[in-house]
Short mmCIF file of C-alpha atoms in Angstrom, two decimals:
data_model
loop_
_atom_site.label_atom_id
_atom_site.label_comp_id
_atom_site.label_asym_id
_atom_site.label_seq_id
_atom_site.Cartn_x
_atom_site.Cartn_y
_atom_site.Cartn_z
CA MET A 1 -16.25 -29.32 70.65
CA ALA A 2 -14.39 -26.02 71.16
CA LEU A 3 -11.36 -27.27 69.23
CA SER A 4 -13.55 -28.31 66.23
CA ARG A 5 -15.13 -24.86 65.97
CA SER A 6 -11.73 -23.16 66.19
CA HIS A 7 -10.39 -25.37 63.37
CA ARG A 8 -13.29 -24.42 61.04
CA ARG A 9 -12.69 -20.71 61.65
CA ASP A 10 -9.03 -21.05 60.60
CA GLU A 11 -9.89 -22.53 57.16
CA VAL A 12 -9.11 -20.13 54.27
CA ASN A 13 -11.53 -19.68 51.32
CA PHE A 14 -9.43 -19.24 48.16
CA TRP A 15 -12.35 -18.98 45.73
CA PRO A 16 -12.91 -15.14 45.78
CA GLY A 17 -9.20 -14.55 45.14
CA PHE A 18 -9.20 -16.98 42.23
CA VAL A 19 -12.23 -15.23 40.67
CA ASP A 20 -10.54 -11.81 41.04
CA ALA A 21 -7.35 -13.07 39.37
CA LEU A 22 -9.33 -14.58 36.49
CA SER A 23 -11.30 -11.33 36.01
CA THR A 24 -8.08 -9.31 35.99
CA MET A 25 -6.55 -11.61 33.37
CA LEU A 26 -9.65 -11.31 31.10
CA ILE A 27 -9.61 -7.53 31.36
CA GLY A 28 -5.93 -7.54 30.40
CA ILE A 29 -6.61 -9.70 27.31
CA VAL A 30 -9.46 -7.43 26.17
CA PHE A 31 -7.20 -4.40 26.66
CA LEU A 32 -4.40 -5.95 24.58
CA LEU A 33 -6.83 -6.79 21.75
CA SER A 34 -8.13 -3.19 21.77
CA VAL A 35 -4.57 -1.84 21.59
CA PHE A 36 -3.80 -4.12 18.63
CA VAL A 37 -6.90 -2.94 16.69
CA LEU A 38 -6.05 0.72 17.35
CA GLY A 39 -2.47 0.09 16.32
CA GLN A 40 -3.60 -1.34 12.98
CA PHE A 41 -5.82 1.70 12.35
CA PHE A 42 -3.10 4.25 13.14
CA LEU A 43 -0.57 2.25 11.15
CA SER A 44 -2.72 2.46 8.00
CA GLN A 45 -3.24 6.21 8.56
CA GLU A 46 0.47 6.79 9.02
CA LEU A 47 1.31 4.89 5.83
CA THR A 48 -1.09 7.09 3.83
CA GLY A 49 0.46 10.25 5.33
CA LYS A 50 4.00 9.04 4.62
CA ASP A 51 3.18 8.38 0.95
CA THR A 52 1.87 11.96 0.56
CA ALA A 53 4.90 13.42 2.33
CA LEU A 54 7.26 11.38 0.13
CA GLU A 55 5.60 12.68 -3.05
CA ARG A 56 5.91 16.26 -1.77
CA LEU A 57 9.60 15.77 -0.93
CA ASN A 58 10.28 14.32 -4.39
CA ARG A 59 8.68 17.37 -6.04
CA GLN A 60 10.75 19.73 -3.86
CA ILE A 61 13.98 17.85 -4.69
CA SER A 62 13.18 18.10 -8.43
CA GLU A 63 12.57 21.86 -8.16
CA LEU A 64 15.79 22.39 -6.16
CA THR A 65 17.78 20.37 -8.70
CA ASP A 66 16.49 22.51 -11.60
CA LEU A 67 17.27 25.73 -9.72
CA LEU A 68 20.77 24.46 -8.87
CA ALA A 69 21.48 23.71 -12.55
CA LEU A 70 20.30 27.23 -13.50
CA GLU A 71 22.54 28.87 -10.89
CA ARG A 72 25.53 26.85 -12.02
CA SER A 73 24.97 27.96 -15.62
CA SER A 74 24.76 31.62 -14.53
CA ASN A 75 27.95 31.25 -12.48
CA ARG A 76 29.80 29.80 -15.47
CA GLN A 77 28.69 32.68 -17.70
CA ALA A 78 29.82 35.26 -15.14
CA GLN A 79 33.24 33.60 -14.93
CA GLU A 80 33.57 33.82 -18.71
CA ASN A 81 32.66 37.54 -18.67
CA LEU A 82 35.21 38.18 -15.94
CA GLN A 83 37.96 36.47 -17.91
CA LEU A 84 37.06 38.54 -20.99
CA LEU A 85 37.24 41.83 -19.02
CA GLN A 86 40.53 40.88 -17.42
CA SER A 87 42.08 40.11 -20.81
CA SER A 88 40.80 43.47 -22.17
CA LEU A 89 42.29 45.30 -19.16
CA THR A 90 45.61 43.57 -19.73
CA ARG A 91 45.66 44.67 -23.39
CA GLU A 92 44.87 48.27 -22.44
CA GLN A 93 47.64 48.35 -19.86
CA ALA A 94 50.09 46.98 -22.44
CA GLU A 95 49.00 49.66 -24.91
CA ARG A 96 49.51 52.38 -22.31
CA GLY A 97 53.03 51.11 -21.60
CA ARG A 98 53.80 51.11 -25.33
CA ILE A 99 52.68 54.75 -25.68
CA GLN A 100 54.83 55.80 -22.76
CA ASP A 101 57.84 54.06 -24.33
CA LEU A 102 57.26 55.92 -27.62
CA LEU A 103 57.17 59.27 -25.83
CA ALA A 104 60.43 58.55 -24.08
CA ALA A 105 62.12 57.49 -27.35
CA GLN A 106 61.14 60.62 -29.44
CA PRO A 107 62.63 63.90 -28.08
CA GLY A 108 61.10 66.20 -30.78
CA ASN A 109 57.59 67.58 -30.70
CA GLN A 110 57.39 66.42 -27.13
CA ALA A 111 54.73 68.94 -26.14
CA ALA A 112 52.27 67.85 -28.81
CA GLN A 113 53.05 64.24 -28.34
CA LEU A 114 52.79 64.65 -24.59
CA GLY A 115 49.34 66.15 -24.93
CA GLU A 116 48.18 63.39 -27.20
CA ALA A 117 49.70 60.85 -24.89
CA GLN A 118 48.00 62.39 -21.88
CA LYS A 119 44.65 62.31 -23.71
CA ALA A 120 45.21 58.70 -24.63
CA LEU A 121 46.27 57.98 -21.09
CA GLU A 122 43.13 59.61 -19.70
CA ALA A 123 41.03 57.60 -22.08
CA GLU A 124 42.85 54.48 -21.03
CA LYS A 125 42.30 55.36 -17.37
CA GLN A 126 38.59 55.87 -17.93
CA LEU A 127 38.38 52.59 -19.81
CA SER A 128 40.37 50.90 -17.08
CA ALA A 129 38.10 52.37 -14.39
CA ARG A 130 35.01 51.16 -16.23
CA ALA A 131 36.55 47.72 -16.67
CA GLN A 132 37.48 47.59 -12.98
CA ALA A 133 33.94 48.60 -11.99
CA THR A 134 32.60 45.88 -14.24
CA VAL A 135 35.00 43.38 -12.70
CA ASP A 136 33.92 44.40 -9.19
CA LEU A 137 30.25 44.04 -10.15
CA VAL A 138 30.88 40.62 -11.66
CA ASN A 139 32.78 39.56 -8.52
CA GLN A 140 29.84 40.64 -6.37
CA GLN A 141 27.45 38.68 -8.59
CA ILE A 142 29.70 35.63 -8.39
CA LEU A 143 29.83 35.92 -4.59
CA ALA A 144 26.04 36.20 -4.39
CA MET A 145 25.65 33.22 -6.70
CA ARG A 146 28.04 31.18 -4.58
CA ARG A 147 26.00 32.00 -1.47
CA GLN A 148 22.81 30.98 -3.28
CA LEU A 149 24.50 27.82 -4.51
CA ALA A 150 25.61 26.94 -0.97
CA ALA A 151 22.08 27.53 0.32
CA LEU A 152 20.62 25.34 -2.44
CA GLU A 153 23.10 22.55 -1.75
CA GLU A 154 22.29 22.73 1.96
CA ALA A 155 18.55 22.60 1.23
CA LEU A 156 19.11 19.69 -1.16
CA SER A 157 21.12 17.81 1.46
CA ALA A 158 18.38 18.41 4.05
CA SER A 159 15.74 17.17 1.59
CA GLU A 160 17.78 14.05 0.80
CA ALA A 161 18.19 13.36 4.52
CA LYS A 162 14.44 13.74 5.07
CA ASP A 163 13.79 11.50 2.07
CA LYS A 164 16.08 8.80 3.46
CA GLU A 165 14.41 9.05 6.85
CA ALA A 166 10.97 8.82 5.25
CA GLN A 167 12.03 5.81 3.17
CA ALA A 168 13.36 4.07 6.28
CA ARG A 169 10.14 4.82 8.14
CA ILE A 170 8.02 3.55 5.26
CA ALA A 171 10.10 0.37 5.06
CA GLU A 172 9.64 -0.18 8.78
CA LEU A 173 5.89 0.42 8.58
CA GLY A 174 5.66 -1.88 5.55
CA SER A 175 7.45 -4.62 7.45
CA ARG A 176 5.12 -4.23 10.41
CA LEU A 177 2.11 -4.27 8.10
CA ASN A 178 3.33 -7.44 6.37
CA VAL A 179 3.72 -9.14 9.74
CA ALA A 180 0.19 -8.10 10.73
CA LEU A 181 -1.23 -9.32 7.40
CA ALA A 182 0.59 -12.62 7.75
CA GLN A 183 -0.94 -13.06 11.20
CA ARG A 184 -4.39 -12.32 9.74
CA VAL A 185 -3.88 -14.87 6.97
CA GLN A 186 -2.82 -17.53 9.48
CA GLU A 187 -5.83 -16.74 11.65
CA LEU A 188 -8.19 -16.99 8.66
CA ALA A 189 -6.59 -20.32 7.63
CA ARG A 190 -7.18 -21.66 11.15
CA TYR A 191 -10.89 -20.76 10.99
CA ARG A 192 -11.15 -22.19 7.48
CA SER A 193 -9.73 -25.48 8.73
CA ASP A 194 -12.19 -25.42 11.63
CA PHE A 195 -15.01 -24.82 9.11
CA PHE A 196 -13.98 -27.84 7.03
CA GLY A 197 -13.71 -30.03 10.11
CA ARG A 198 -17.18 -29.15 11.35
CA LEU A 199 -18.73 -29.67 7.93
CA ARG A 200 -17.20 -33.12 7.65
CA GLN A 201 -18.62 -34.04 11.04
CA VAL A 202 -22.13 -32.81 10.16
CA LEU A 203 -22.36 -33.94 6.51
CA GLY A 204 -20.36 -37.15 6.79
CA THR A 205 -18.84 -38.91 3.77
CA ARG A 206 -21.26 -38.50 0.86
CA PRO A 207 -20.35 -38.97 -2.83
CA ASP A 208 -22.18 -35.77 -3.84
CA ILE A 209 -20.26 -33.61 -1.29
CA ARG A 210 -16.46 -33.44 -1.35
CA VAL A 211 -13.49 -31.17 -0.66
CA VAL A 212 -11.50 -29.77 -3.61
CA GLY A 213 -8.49 -27.73 -2.49
CA ASP A 214 -9.75 -25.00 -0.15
CA ARG A 215 -13.41 -25.36 -1.19
CA PHE A 216 -16.38 -27.47 -0.11
CA VAL A 217 -18.11 -28.76 -3.25
CA PHE A 218 -21.79 -29.80 -3.49
CA GLN A 219 -23.22 -31.30 -6.65
CA SER A 220 -25.95 -29.04 -8.06
CA GLU A 221 -28.43 -31.91 -7.87
CA VAL A 222 -28.30 -31.61 -4.06
CA PHE A 223 -29.99 -28.19 -4.27
CA PHE A 224 -31.61 -27.80 -7.71
CA ASP A 225 -33.45 -29.68 -10.41
CA ALA A 226 -31.89 -29.79 -13.89
CA GLY A 227 -31.91 -26.38 -15.58
CA GLN A 228 -33.55 -24.70 -12.57
CA ALA A 229 -32.42 -22.21 -9.90
CA VAL A 230 -35.13 -22.87 -7.27
CA LEU A 231 -33.94 -24.62 -4.10
CA LYS A 232 -35.38 -28.10 -3.48
CA PRO A 233 -36.70 -28.91 0.02
CA GLU A 234 -33.90 -31.42 0.65
CA GLY A 235 -31.40 -28.83 -0.51
CA ARG A 236 -32.76 -26.36 2.04
CA GLY A 237 -32.12 -28.96 4.73
CA GLU A 238 -28.46 -29.25 3.73
CA LEU A 239 -28.15 -25.45 3.71
CA ASP A 240 -29.66 -25.32 7.20
CA LYS A 241 -26.78 -27.44 8.49
CA LEU A 242 -24.25 -25.36 6.59
CA GLY A 243 -25.77 -22.07 7.77
CA ALA A 244 -25.70 -23.13 11.41
CA ILE A 245 -22.00 -24.01 11.20
CA ILE A 246 -21.09 -20.73 9.44
CA ALA A 247 -23.15 -18.66 11.89
CA ASP A 248 -21.40 -20.26 14.88
CA LEU A 249 -18.00 -19.81 13.25
CA GLY A 250 -18.76 -16.17 12.42
CA ARG A 251 -19.52 -15.43 16.07
CA GLU A 252 -16.15 -16.90 17.05
CA MET A 253 -14.12 -14.90 14.51
CA PRO A 254 -12.76 -11.47 15.56
CA PRO A 255 -14.92 -8.60 14.22
CA ASP A 256 -11.94 -7.02 12.41
CA LEU A 257 -10.97 -10.22 10.55
CA PRO A 258 -11.87 -9.53 6.86
CA TRP A 259 -13.44 -12.93 6.08
CA ILE A 260 -16.17 -13.65 3.59
CA LEU A 261 -18.04 -16.79 2.46
CA ARG A 262 -17.95 -17.01 -1.34
CA VAL A 263 -20.65 -19.10 -3.03
CA ASP A 264 -19.65 -20.11 -6.58
CA GLY A 265 -22.08 -21.50 -9.15
CA HIS A 266 -20.80 -23.78 -11.97
CA THR A 267 -22.49 -25.56 -14.89
CA ASP A 268 -21.39 -28.17 -17.42
CA ASN A 269 -20.36 -27.15 -20.95
CA ARG A 270 -23.68 -27.94 -22.61
CA PRO A 271 -25.30 -24.61 -23.58
CA ILE A 272 -28.66 -23.57 -22.15
CA ARG A 273 -30.81 -21.04 -23.97
CA SER A 274 -34.15 -20.65 -22.24
CA PRO A 275 -36.24 -17.51 -21.80
CA GLN A 276 -35.30 -17.50 -18.10
CA PHE A 277 -31.58 -18.27 -18.55
CA PRO A 278 -30.06 -17.03 -21.85
CA SER A 279 -26.67 -18.60 -21.02
CA ASN A 280 -24.87 -20.84 -18.54
CA TRP A 281 -23.56 -17.70 -16.84
CA HIS A 282 -27.10 -16.65 -16.01
CA LEU A 283 -27.95 -20.11 -14.65
CA SER A 284 -24.79 -20.42 -12.49
CA ALA A 285 -25.19 -16.88 -11.12
CA ALA A 286 -28.89 -17.41 -10.35
CA ARG A 287 -28.12 -20.62 -8.44
CA ALA A 288 -25.37 -18.93 -6.41
CA ILE A 289 -27.68 -16.01 -5.61
CA ALA A 290 -30.47 -18.38 -4.51
CA VAL A 291 -28.09 -20.10 -2.07
CA VAL A 292 -26.80 -16.76 -0.74
CA GLU A 293 -30.28 -15.36 -0.20
CA TYR A 294 -31.34 -18.48 1.71
CA LEU A 295 -28.23 -18.43 3.94
CA VAL A 296 -28.86 -14.76 4.76
CA THR A 297 -32.30 -15.76 6.06
CA LYS A 298 -30.50 -18.27 8.33
CA GLY A 299 -28.43 -15.61 10.06
CA ILE A 300 -25.37 -15.19 7.83
CA PRO A 301 -24.59 -11.42 7.65
CA ALA A 302 -25.16 -10.06 4.16
CA ASP A 303 -21.79 -8.27 4.22
CA ARG A 304 -20.01 -11.58 4.91
CA ILE A 305 -21.29 -13.54 1.90
CA ALA A 306 -20.97 -13.16 -1.89
CA ALA A 307 -22.40 -14.93 -4.96
CA THR A 308 -20.34 -15.64 -8.09
CA GLY A 309 -21.34 -17.30 -11.37
CA PHE A 310 -18.62 -19.04 -13.42
CA GLY A 311 -20.79 -20.71 -16.04
CA GLU A 312 -19.02 -23.60 -17.73
CA PHE A 313 -15.56 -21.99 -17.74
CA GLN A 314 -14.02 -23.60 -14.59
CA PRO A 315 -14.58 -27.37 -15.10
CA LEU A 316 -13.24 -30.05 -12.78
CA ASP A 317 -13.34 -32.63 -15.57
CA VAL A 318 -12.83 -31.65 -19.23
CA ALA A 319 -14.26 -34.88 -20.63
CA ASN A 320 -17.59 -34.87 -22.47
CA THR A 321 -19.22 -37.69 -20.53
CA ASP A 322 -22.26 -37.89 -18.26
CA ASP A 323 -20.02 -38.41 -15.23
CA ALA A 324 -17.86 -35.37 -16.11
CA TRP A 325 -20.92 -33.20 -16.71
CA ARG A 326 -22.36 -34.27 -13.36
CA ARG A 327 -19.10 -33.40 -11.55
CA ASN A 328 -18.89 -29.98 -13.22
CA ARG A 329 -22.46 -29.02 -12.23
CA ARG A 330 -21.73 -27.87 -8.69
CA ILE A 331 -22.00 -25.25 -5.95
CA GLU A 332 -18.75 -24.41 -4.13
CA PHE A 333 -18.31 -22.77 -0.72
CA LYS A 334 -15.05 -21.04 0.17
CA ILE A 335 -14.05 -18.91 3.15
CA THR A 336 -11.64 -16.25 1.90
CA GLU A 337 -10.60 -12.61 2.38
CA ARG A 338 -12.42 -9.58 1.07
#
């Protein structure tokens, strides 16, 4: 008896530890999903900011380029002025040398000639001094322009480096955004496939309900009488099944997944001109709206459903036969992106 009680006390209950581990794992999954949603939000904000910054940098680069061209033109003009002054100074110095040679070659009237030569020499000196001052001023202007040109080139290089960095960042963000969008598209395709599978199970194989591409197609006669847009009682029953499936699927989809149920109305190509429906567009749109309004009463969120009228302009069969007209009169359901 004593050994049996001792054995029961030594048994270990693993259940509380398993529950704690499972709770920790669920918390971690919820945290990761929250981080992903926040990351998507900040990523879109950062892309908008980068586009604005890139436009501002492009404007600054354009302004700096115009200013650089203006400074280069001014520098070229100053160089031309300097060359002109230097050539004038050279001519004056040559003239002064010629006068001095003439004085040395003529011994008579040296006093008068010397006075005239001294006057000419003084004039030449004054002209030379003015030319030298002008040359010095031009040199200073050229030096200042070169400093401005160096500063502009440095600013242009910095702007180009920032532009390259911004372009690389935008490319990286674009790549990340494309990956995220591709994941969203795959997720939406998985739910669309689930939607088709459940509808097939509920509705079975009926000749008036079929799948065309990525859409579930109901013949209009399932829901409406000829030329009317009021739901028949049996049509409401079919929409009840459809609404239940969509409501369950909507609760399973992530809140941030941009899905929407599109309800498309189509008619045949025979024109209708009644006081209530002036054209086939009016009839197809009214039928789509009637289906949407009924599904909203069955729990489908109004911001997750849309009505579209195509009239007779998207036929499945272009023949003008009763069978073709019957096939073209239809209501289509498609889960797509906003």
